[in-house]
Amino acid sequence: MQVLIYSSLPYERPFLEKEAGQHGITHTDQRLSLQSVYLAKGFEAISIFTADDASGVVLDELSKMGIRYIALRSAGYDHVDLDKAKKLGIHIANVPDYSPYSVAEHAATMLMAFNRKIAQSRLLLQLQDYRLDTLTGFDIHGKTIGILGTGKIGMAFARIMQGFGGHVFACDPVQNPKASSLQITYIPFDELLLQSDIISIHCPLHEHTKHLFSYDAFSKMKPDSILINTARGGIVHTEALLHALENNHIGGACLDVYELEKNIFFQDLRDKTINDTMYARLLSNKKVLITGHQGFLTKEALTGIAHTTFQNIASWEGGAAAVHELSIS
């Protein structure tokens, strides 16, 4: 099967090439959009990433070109119109499991870097300023950790926090049967907001989680609490977050994702002007630590993503549903 890889970037190409096997693949660093959809002509399948646009109008164009298979290189699929895909007979498959540890460990890394002021400390050392006055953090041991979403990533993060001696609570409409053995207690969302010193988001973005962290949610959080988001930017209402930070309603935020990141992340914008005032406010706020959606970026995760992507494609080529089919016509 001939496959076009949209949003193909240097860090992942060796992993994709290794796992492609007999499949003919072509790379393009362009993102899937109405402007780039023409590149799919002549291919049987395409593969896309989180910044690609698989909205209804784009799927219409892909369907006209004969594209029947789209392999996502991500667990999330909020960038895909699944209902439209089903109507058009386009099969969609994702990568739900690659390395939950990659994202969970990145969330923990961001928390510790923010808490122990690692970036500030390095800057002061470079200036030969060895005062410790502005570098005070807090112990994770004994703190209450709230986890929103207890899939594999959420559970991996829970274990890390328990390793620090944190008391873990969780909120999820579907309770993980392994949670009880780890002594994780499920509580309602509002109670999670009220009790937690640290809240980490590990749920998907959909109609029920869009802007879940709103003005109201932030008003219920502890004034020194830390929010971590390594899931999807749209789960957090950015203006509400900025309001909470600027008015001392919460203590800080560690963000690996951003609501409007598709216009910014995964590309070189060094010679461009980023006209996004919300993003500028986040970057300039000393209570915010931002990374560019790199939580998944480990060798193990990239290997898993590439393997499952071509496992899905191989199933389609063999006439079967993909291993991780999302939309079956």
mmCIF file of C-alpha atoms in Angstrom:
data_model
loop_
_atom_site.group_PDB
_atom_site.id
_atom_site.type_symbol
_atom_site.label_atom_id
_atom_site.label_comp_id
_atom_site.label_asym_id
_atom_site.label_seq_id
_atom_site.Cartn_x
_atom_site.Cartn_y
_atom_site.Cartn_z
ATOM 1 C CA MET A 1 0.000 0.000 0.000
ATOM 2 C CA GLN A 2 1.318 3.443 -0.971
ATOM 3 C CA VAL A 3 1.162 5.817 1.991
ATOM 4 C CA LEU A 4 1.727 9.573 2.194
ATOM 5 C CA ILE A 5 3.033 10.729 5.581
ATOM 6 C CA TYR A 6 1.817 14.257 6.316
ATOM 7 C CA SER A 7 3.604 16.393 8.947
ATOM 8 C CA SER A 8 6.632 14.132 8.676
ATOM 9 C CA LEU A 9 9.453 15.630 10.719
ATOM 10 C CA PRO A 10 13.120 14.605 11.034
ATOM 11 C CA TYR A 11 12.846 13.234 14.579
ATOM 12 C CA GLU A 12 10.315 10.552 13.593
ATOM 13 C CA ARG A 13 11.378 9.566 10.068
ATOM 14 C CA PRO A 14 13.958 6.924 11.064
ATOM 15 C CA PHE A 15 11.324 5.195 13.203
ATOM 16 C CA LEU A 16 8.711 5.312 10.422
ATOM 17 C CA GLU A 17 11.170 4.024 7.827
ATOM 18 C CA LYS A 18 12.161 1.127 10.066
ATOM 19 C CA GLU A 19 8.558 0.039 10.673
ATOM 20 C CA ALA A 20 7.235 0.628 7.135
ATOM 21 C CA GLY A 21 8.325 -2.788 5.902
ATOM 22 C CA GLN A 22 6.972 -3.484 2.411
ATOM 23 C CA HIS A 23 4.780 -0.384 2.366
ATOM 24 C CA GLY A 24 5.796 2.377 0.015
ATOM 25 C CA ILE A 25 5.922 5.620 1.963
ATOM 26 C CA THR A 26 6.461 9.204 0.905
ATOM 27 C CA HIS A 27 7.189 11.975 3.396
ATOM 28 C CA THR A 28 6.019 15.565 3.338
ATOM 29 C CA ASP A 29 6.601 18.075 6.099
ATOM 30 C CA GLN A 30 3.440 19.890 5.040
ATOM 31 C CA ARG A 31 0.415 19.604 7.262
ATOM 32 C CA LEU A 32 -2.818 18.220 5.887
ATOM 33 C CA SER A 33 -5.139 21.096 4.996
ATOM 34 C CA LEU A 34 -7.309 22.256 2.132
ATOM 35 C CA GLN A 35 -4.179 23.800 0.620
ATOM 36 C CA SER A 36 -2.090 20.616 0.817
ATOM 37 C CA VAL A 37 -4.745 17.942 0.288
ATOM 38 C CA TYR A 38 -3.795 17.683 -3.398
ATOM 39 C CA LEU A 39 -0.559 15.947 -2.362
ATOM 40 C CA ALA A 40 -2.570 12.815 -1.473
ATOM 41 C CA LYS A 41 -3.510 12.194 -5.118
ATOM 42 C CA GLY A 42 -2.303 8.808 -6.266
ATOM 43 C CA PHE A 43 -1.927 7.342 -2.788
ATOM 44 C CA GLU A 44 -4.082 4.675 -1.175
ATOM 45 C CA ALA A 45 -3.659 5.855 2.402
ATOM 46 C CA ILE A 46 -2.311 8.785 4.370
ATOM 47 C CA SER A 47 -0.937 9.178 7.867
ATOM 48 C CA ILE A 48 -1.442 12.347 9.895
ATOM 49 C CA PHE A 49 -0.411 13.887 13.222
ATOM 50 C CA THR A 50 -2.144 16.123 15.766
ATOM 51 C CA ALA A 51 -1.622 19.424 13.939
ATOM 52 C CA ASP A 52 -3.179 18.130 10.702
ATOM 53 C CA ASP A 53 -6.680 19.156 9.642
ATOM 54 C CA ALA A 54 -8.997 16.223 8.986
ATOM 55 C CA SER A 55 -12.185 18.241 9.161
ATOM 56 C CA GLY A 56 -15.205 17.449 7.023
ATOM 57 C CA VAL A 57 -14.257 19.653 4.071
ATOM 58 C CA VAL A 58 -10.762 18.156 3.913
ATOM 59 C CA LEU A 59 -12.145 14.618 4.155
ATOM 60 C CA ASP A 60 -14.471 15.418 1.243
ATOM 61 C CA GLU A 61 -11.468 16.254 -0.916
ATOM 62 C CA LEU A 62 -9.563 13.171 0.203
ATOM 63 C CA SER A 63 -12.559 11.005 -0.633
ATOM 64 C CA LYS A 64 -12.703 12.440 -4.161
ATOM 65 C CA MET A 65 -9.076 11.362 -4.617
ATOM 66 C CA GLY A 66 -9.878 7.833 -3.544
ATOM 67 C CA ILE A 67 -8.318 7.940 -0.082
ATOM 68 C CA ARG A 68 -10.038 5.297 2.051
ATOM 69 C CA TYR A 69 -7.586 4.925 4.914
ATOM 70 C CA ILE A 70 -6.133 7.437 7.391
ATOM 71 C CA ALA A 71 -3.657 6.229 10.001
ATOM 72 C CA LEU A 72 -3.256 8.653 12.893
ATOM 73 C CA ARG A 73 0.127 8.868 14.592
ATOM 74 C CA SER A 74 -1.488 9.916 17.853
ATOM 75 C CA ALA A 75 -3.854 8.696 20.521
ATOM 76 C CA GLY A 76 -6.043 11.795 20.282
ATOM 77 C CA TYR A 77 -8.419 12.223 17.366
ATOM 78 C CA ASP A 78 -10.124 15.542 18.097
ATOM 79 C CA HIS A 79 -8.679 16.863 14.813
ATOM 80 C CA VAL A 80 -10.690 14.305 12.802
ATOM 81 C CA ASP A 81 -14.376 14.476 11.872
ATOM 82 C CA LEU A 82 -15.189 10.824 12.559
ATOM 83 C CA ASP A 83 -18.860 11.145 11.602
ATOM 84 C CA LYS A 84 -17.938 12.567 8.224
ATOM 85 C CA ALA A 85 -15.307 9.888 7.721
ATOM 86 C CA LYS A 86 -17.858 7.173 8.337
ATOM 87 C CA LYS A 87 -20.297 8.704 5.840
ATOM 88 C CA LEU A 88 -17.548 8.871 3.220
ATOM 89 C CA GLY A 89 -16.340 5.339 3.858
ATOM 90 C CA ILE A 90 -12.939 6.477 5.102
ATOM 91 C CA HIS A 91 -11.410 4.225 7.732
ATOM 92 C CA ILE A 92 -9.615 5.904 10.634
ATOM 93 C CA ALA A 93 -7.277 4.262 13.136
ATOM 94 C CA ASN A 94 -5.249 5.750 15.965
ATOM 95 C CA VAL A 95 -2.359 4.778 18.238
ATOM 96 C CA PRO A 96 -3.904 4.516 21.703
ATOM 97 C CA ASP A 97 -0.900 2.812 23.299
ATOM 98 C CA TYR A 98 2.689 3.774 22.584
ATOM 99 C CA SER A 99 4.472 4.639 25.819
ATOM 100 C CA PRO A 100 2.314 5.990 28.625
ATOM 101 C CA TYR A 101 5.506 6.539 30.584
ATOM 102 C CA SER A 102 6.772 9.146 28.116
ATOM 103 C CA VAL A 103 3.911 11.559 28.805
ATOM 104 C CA ALA A 104 3.577 10.692 32.499
ATOM 105 C CA GLU A 105 7.296 11.208 33.081
ATOM 106 C CA HIS A 106 7.209 14.510 31.181
ATOM 107 C CA ALA A 107 4.354 15.706 33.394
ATOM 108 C CA ALA A 108 6.400 14.815 36.471
ATOM 109 C CA THR A 109 9.479 16.468 34.980
ATOM 110 C CA MET A 110 7.595 19.699 34.338
ATOM 111 C CA LEU A 111 6.187 19.668 37.858
ATOM 112 C CA MET A 112 9.606 19.243 39.461
ATOM 113 C CA ALA A 113 11.316 21.754 37.153
ATOM 114 C CA PHE A 114 8.628 24.328 37.940
ATOM 115 C CA ASN A 115 8.481 23.584 41.652
ATOM 116 C CA ARG A 116 12.245 23.589 42.236
ATOM 117 C CA LYS A 117 12.837 26.582 39.933
ATOM 118 C CA ILE A 118 15.361 24.768 37.746
ATOM 119 C CA ALA A 119 15.269 27.230 34.823
ATOM 120 C CA GLN A 120 15.602 30.229 37.133
ATOM 121 C CA SER A 121 18.445 28.577 39.026
ATOM 122 C CA ARG A 122 20.422 27.920 35.846
ATOM 123 C CA LEU A 123 19.940 31.518 34.695
ATOM 124 C CA LEU A 124 21.180 32.853 38.039
ATOM 125 C CA LEU A 125 24.221 30.569 37.928
ATOM 126 C CA GLN A 126 25.112 31.849 34.463
ATOM 127 C CA LEU A 127 24.950 35.373 35.914
ATOM 128 C CA GLN A 128 27.122 34.225 38.851
ATOM 129 C CA ASP A 129 24.309 35.113 41.242
ATOM 130 C CA TYR A 130 24.335 32.362 43.860
ATOM 131 C CA ARG A 131 21.602 33.685 46.123
ATOM 132 C CA LEU A 132 18.767 31.249 46.858
ATOM 133 C CA ASP A 133 16.165 33.836 47.846
ATOM 134 C CA THR A 134 13.819 33.237 44.878
ATOM 135 C CA LEU A 135 14.240 29.476 44.504
ATOM 136 C CA THR A 136 12.141 28.012 47.317
ATOM 137 C CA GLY A 137 9.967 25.058 46.322
ATOM 138 C CA PHE A 138 7.870 22.553 48.269
ATOM 139 C CA ASP A 139 7.911 18.832 49.025
ATOM 140 C CA ILE A 140 5.724 16.639 46.844
ATOM 141 C CA HIS A 141 5.699 14.193 49.758
ATOM 142 C CA GLY A 142 2.444 14.509 51.654
ATOM 143 C CA LYS A 143 0.716 16.634 49.038
ATOM 144 C CA THR A 144 -2.676 15.785 47.519
ATOM 145 C CA ILE A 145 -2.429 14.925 43.834
ATOM 146 C CA GLY A 146 -5.578 15.062 41.699
ATOM 147 C CA ILE A 147 -5.531 13.126 38.438
ATOM 148 C CA LEU A 148 -8.155 13.748 35.770
ATOM 149 C CA GLY A 149 -8.307 10.626 33.602
ATOM 150 C CA THR A 150 -7.032 7.231 34.726
ATOM 151 C CA GLY A 151 -6.070 5.512 31.512
ATOM 152 C CA LYS A 152 -2.543 4.188 31.106
ATOM 153 C CA ILE A 153 -0.918 7.639 31.191
ATOM 154 C CA GLY A 154 -2.906 8.796 34.205
ATOM 155 C CA MET A 155 -2.114 5.595 36.083
ATOM 156 C CA ALA A 156 1.589 5.880 35.228
ATOM 157 C CA PHE A 157 1.600 9.423 36.588
ATOM 158 C CA ALA A 158 -0.227 8.247 39.716
ATOM 159 C CA ARG A 159 2.494 5.691 40.424
ATOM 160 C CA ILE A 160 5.194 8.345 40.009
ATOM 161 C CA MET A 161 3.434 10.675 42.440
ATOM 162 C CA GLN A 162 2.972 7.852 44.927
ATOM 163 C CA GLY A 163 6.697 7.219 44.639
ATOM 164 C CA PHE A 164 7.216 10.772 45.882
ATOM 165 C CA GLY A 165 4.856 10.069 48.777
ATOM 166 C CA GLY A 166 1.878 11.989 47.397
ATOM 167 C CA HIS A 167 -1.738 11.150 48.231
ATOM 168 C CA VAL A 168 -3.471 10.414 44.929
ATOM 169 C CA PHE A 169 -7.135 11.038 44.138
ATOM 170 C CA ALA A 170 -8.741 10.644 40.721
ATOM 171 C CA CYS A 171 -11.727 11.684 38.671
ATOM 172 C CA ASP A 172 -12.904 9.641 35.691
ATOM 173 C CA PRO A 173 -16.390 8.505 34.577
ATOM 174 C CA VAL A 174 -14.844 5.099 33.850
ATOM 175 C CA GLN A 175 -12.937 3.842 36.874
ATOM 176 C CA ASN A 176 -9.759 1.857 36.258
ATOM 177 C CA PRO A 177 -9.987 -1.512 38.049
ATOM 178 C CA LYS A 178 -6.286 -1.253 38.933
ATOM 179 C CA ALA A 179 -6.871 1.948 40.913
ATOM 180 C CA SER A 180 -8.118 0.227 44.056
ATOM 181 C CA SER A 181 -4.984 -1.914 44.353
ATOM 182 C CA LEU A 182 -2.954 1.310 44.237
ATOM 183 C CA GLN A 183 -5.213 2.864 46.885
ATOM 184 C CA ILE A 184 -6.379 5.577 44.499
ATOM 185 C CA THR A 185 -9.717 7.047 45.549
ATOM 186 C CA TYR A 186 -12.192 8.391 42.986
ATOM 187 C CA ILE A 187 -13.919 11.648 43.864
ATOM 188 C CA PRO A 188 -16.172 14.097 41.941
ATOM 189 C CA PHE A 189 -14.545 16.786 39.804
ATOM 190 C CA ASP A 190 -15.509 19.671 42.096
ATOM 191 C CA GLU A 191 -14.042 17.850 45.083
ATOM 192 C CA LEU A 192 -10.852 17.192 43.124
ATOM 193 C CA LEU A 193 -10.561 20.919 42.476
ATOM 194 C CA LEU A 194 -11.085 21.791 46.131
ATOM 195 C CA GLN A 195 -8.735 19.207 47.643
ATOM 196 C CA SER A 196 -5.772 19.012 45.264
ATOM 197 C CA ASP A 197 -2.419 20.707 45.683
ATOM 198 C CA ILE A 198 -1.491 19.472 42.201
ATOM 199 C CA ILE A 199 -3.873 18.557 39.369
ATOM 200 C CA SER A 200 -2.664 16.710 36.277
ATOM 201 C CA ILE A 201 -4.847 16.313 33.181
ATOM 202 C CA HIS A 202 -4.745 12.950 31.377
ATOM 203 C CA CYS A 203 -8.113 12.753 29.616
ATOM 204 C CA PRO A 204 -9.058 13.126 25.922
ATOM 205 C CA LEU A 205 -10.543 16.272 24.412
ATOM 206 C CA HIS A 206 -14.191 15.905 23.394
ATOM 207 C CA GLU A 207 -17.498 17.716 23.872
ATOM 208 C CA HIS A 208 -17.610 16.883 27.590
ATOM 209 C CA THR A 209 -14.050 17.985 28.396
ATOM 210 C CA LYS A 210 -13.789 21.080 26.170
ATOM 211 C CA HIS A 211 -12.929 24.016 28.475
ATOM 212 C CA LEU A 212 -13.525 21.822 31.516
ATOM 213 C CA PHE A 213 -11.070 24.031 33.354
ATOM 214 C CA SER A 214 -13.086 27.234 33.198
ATOM 215 C CA TYR A 215 -13.398 30.397 35.293
ATOM 216 C CA ASP A 216 -15.633 28.464 37.672
ATOM 217 C CA ALA A 217 -13.211 25.542 37.970
ATOM 218 C CA PHE A 218 -10.226 27.780 38.699
ATOM 219 C CA SER A 219 -12.209 29.660 41.353
ATOM 220 C CA LYS A 220 -12.520 26.392 43.305
ATOM 221 C CA MET A 221 -8.834 25.466 43.224
ATOM 222 C CA LYS A 222 -6.389 26.181 46.028
ATOM 223 C CA PRO A 223 -4.572 29.523 45.592
ATOM 224 C CA ASP A 224 -1.167 27.797 45.609
ATOM 225 C CA SER A 225 -2.191 24.757 43.516
ATOM 226 C CA ILE A 226 -0.369 23.704 40.355
ATOM 227 C CA LEU A 227 -2.133 22.639 37.140
ATOM 228 C CA ILE A 228 -0.344 20.281 34.724
ATOM 229 C CA ASN A 229 -1.684 19.713 31.209
ATOM 230 C CA THR A 230 0.048 17.213 28.934
ATOM 231 C CA ALA A 231 -3.203 16.063 27.288
ATOM 232 C CA ARG A 232 -4.929 18.563 24.965
ATOM 233 C CA GLY A 233 -4.902 22.344 25.100
ATOM 234 C CA GLY A 234 -8.642 22.730 24.571
ATOM 235 C CA ILE A 235 -9.426 21.104 27.914
ATOM 236 C CA VAL A 236 -8.242 24.346 29.528
ATOM 237 C CA HIS A 237 -9.939 27.669 28.810
ATOM 238 C CA THR A 238 -6.787 29.734 28.283
ATOM 239 C CA GLU A 239 -8.296 33.123 29.108
ATOM 240 C CA ALA A 240 -9.699 31.657 32.320
ATOM 241 C CA LEU A 241 -6.283 30.209 33.164
ATOM 242 C CA LEU A 242 -4.589 33.545 32.583
ATOM 243 C CA HIS A 243 -7.189 35.271 34.749
ATOM 244 C CA ALA A 244 -6.593 32.727 37.520
ATOM 245 C CA LEU A 245 -2.809 33.134 37.322
ATOM 246 C CA GLU A 246 -2.863 36.913 37.134
ATOM 247 C CA ASN A 247 -5.263 37.156 40.090
ATOM 248 C CA ASN A 248 -3.477 34.579 42.272
ATOM 249 C CA HIS A 249 -6.357 32.082 42.173
ATOM 250 C CA ILE A 250 -3.835 29.291 41.488
ATOM 251 C CA GLY A 251 -0.103 28.999 42.034
ATOM 252 C CA GLY A 252 1.097 27.986 38.600
ATOM 253 C CA ALA A 253 0.670 25.966 35.414
ATOM 254 C CA CYS A 254 2.849 23.451 33.568
ATOM 255 C CA LEU A 255 1.681 23.229 29.965
ATOM 256 C CA ASP A 256 2.948 20.895 27.265
ATOM 257 C CA VAL A 257 -0.114 21.713 25.156
ATOM 258 C CA TYR A 258 -1.882 24.934 24.265
ATOM 259 C CA GLU A 259 -5.377 25.646 22.996
ATOM 260 C CA LEU A 260 -4.178 27.344 19.788
ATOM 261 C CA GLU A 261 -0.963 25.368 19.347
ATOM 262 C CA LYS A 262 -1.672 24.299 15.767
ATOM 263 C CA ASN A 263 -0.557 27.747 14.619
ATOM 264 C CA ILE A 264 2.684 27.529 16.585
ATOM 265 C CA PHE A 265 4.050 24.137 17.620
ATOM 266 C CA PHE A 266 6.036 21.637 15.492
ATOM 267 C CA GLN A 267 7.513 24.270 13.185
ATOM 268 C CA ASP A 268 10.395 26.740 12.963
ATOM 269 C CA LEU A 269 9.017 30.242 13.518
ATOM 270 C CA ARG A 270 12.281 31.978 14.391
ATOM 271 C CA ASP A 271 11.884 34.483 11.560
ATOM 272 C CA LYS A 272 8.141 34.925 12.078
ATOM 273 C CA THR A 273 6.012 37.117 14.316
ATOM 274 C CA ILE A 274 3.559 35.117 16.411
ATOM 275 C CA ASN A 275 0.403 37.193 16.612
ATOM 276 C CA ASP A 276 -1.161 35.472 19.592
ATOM 277 C CA THR A 277 -1.632 37.638 22.667
ATOM 278 C CA MET A 278 -2.788 34.748 24.874
ATOM 279 C CA TYR A 279 0.345 32.768 24.077
ATOM 280 C CA ALA A 280 2.516 35.837 24.694
ATOM 281 C CA ARG A 281 0.873 36.315 28.088
ATOM 282 C CA LEU A 282 1.518 32.690 28.997
ATOM 283 C CA LEU A 283 5.178 32.892 27.939
ATOM 284 C CA SER A 284 5.783 36.062 29.935
ATOM 285 C CA ASN A 285 4.055 34.837 33.100
ATOM 286 C CA LYS A 286 6.559 33.632 35.702
ATOM 287 C CA LYS A 287 3.973 31.213 37.052
ATOM 288 C CA VAL A 288 3.878 29.274 33.768
ATOM 289 C CA LEU A 289 6.233 26.637 32.371
ATOM 290 C CA ILE A 290 5.602 25.760 28.719
ATOM 291 C CA THR A 291 7.042 23.050 26.488
ATOM 292 C CA GLY A 292 6.092 22.520 22.846
ATOM 293 C CA HIS A 293 3.994 19.329 22.938
ATOM 294 C CA GLN A 294 7.045 17.143 23.471
ATOM 295 C CA GLY A 295 5.657 14.849 26.163
ATOM 296 C CA PHE A 296 5.530 11.896 23.750
ATOM 297 C CA LEU A 297 9.059 12.468 22.464
ATOM 298 C CA THR A 298 11.028 9.434 23.625
ATOM 299 C CA LYS A 299 12.640 6.688 21.553
ATOM 300 C CA GLU A 300 10.272 4.137 23.047
ATOM 301 C CA ALA A 301 7.185 6.197 22.240
ATOM 302 C CA LEU A 302 8.293 6.961 18.679
ATOM 303 C CA THR A 303 8.972 3.271 18.104
ATOM 304 C CA GLY A 304 5.524 2.374 19.425
ATOM 305 C CA ILE A 305 3.778 5.028 17.343
ATOM 306 C CA ALA A 306 5.491 3.925 14.133
ATOM 307 C CA HIS A 307 4.875 0.232 14.836
ATOM 308 C CA THR A 308 1.154 0.644 15.530
ATOM 309 C CA THR A 309 0.695 3.011 12.589
ATOM 310 C CA PHE A 310 1.936 0.403 10.134
ATOM 311 C CA GLN A 311 0.208 -2.402 12.007
ATOM 312 C CA ASN A 312 -3.062 -0.589 11.319
ATOM 313 C CA ILE A 313 -2.118 -0.078 7.666
ATOM 314 C CA ALA A 314 -1.133 -3.738 7.259
ATOM 315 C CA SER A 315 -4.543 -4.820 8.584
ATOM 316 C CA TRP A 316 -6.297 -2.635 6.011
ATOM 317 C CA GLU A 317 -4.104 -3.970 3.244
ATOM 318 C CA GLY A 318 -5.050 -7.487 4.304
ATOM 319 C CA GLY A 319 -8.739 -6.653 4.033
ATOM 320 C CA ALA A 320 -9.419 -6.516 7.764
ATOM 321 C CA ALA A 321 -10.342 -3.725 10.151
ATOM 322 C CA ALA A 322 -7.338 -1.970 11.624
ATOM 323 C CA VAL A 323 -6.171 -3.080 15.041
ATOM 324 C CA HIS A 324 -7.220 0.276 16.464
ATOM 325 C CA GLU A 325 -10.058 1.228 14.143
ATOM 326 C CA LEU A 326 -12.044 4.322 15.127
ATOM 327 C CA SER A 327 -14.435 4.584 12.191
ATOM 328 C CA ILE A 328 -15.678 1.514 10.358
ATOM 329 C CA SER A 329 -17.947 2.123 7.377
#
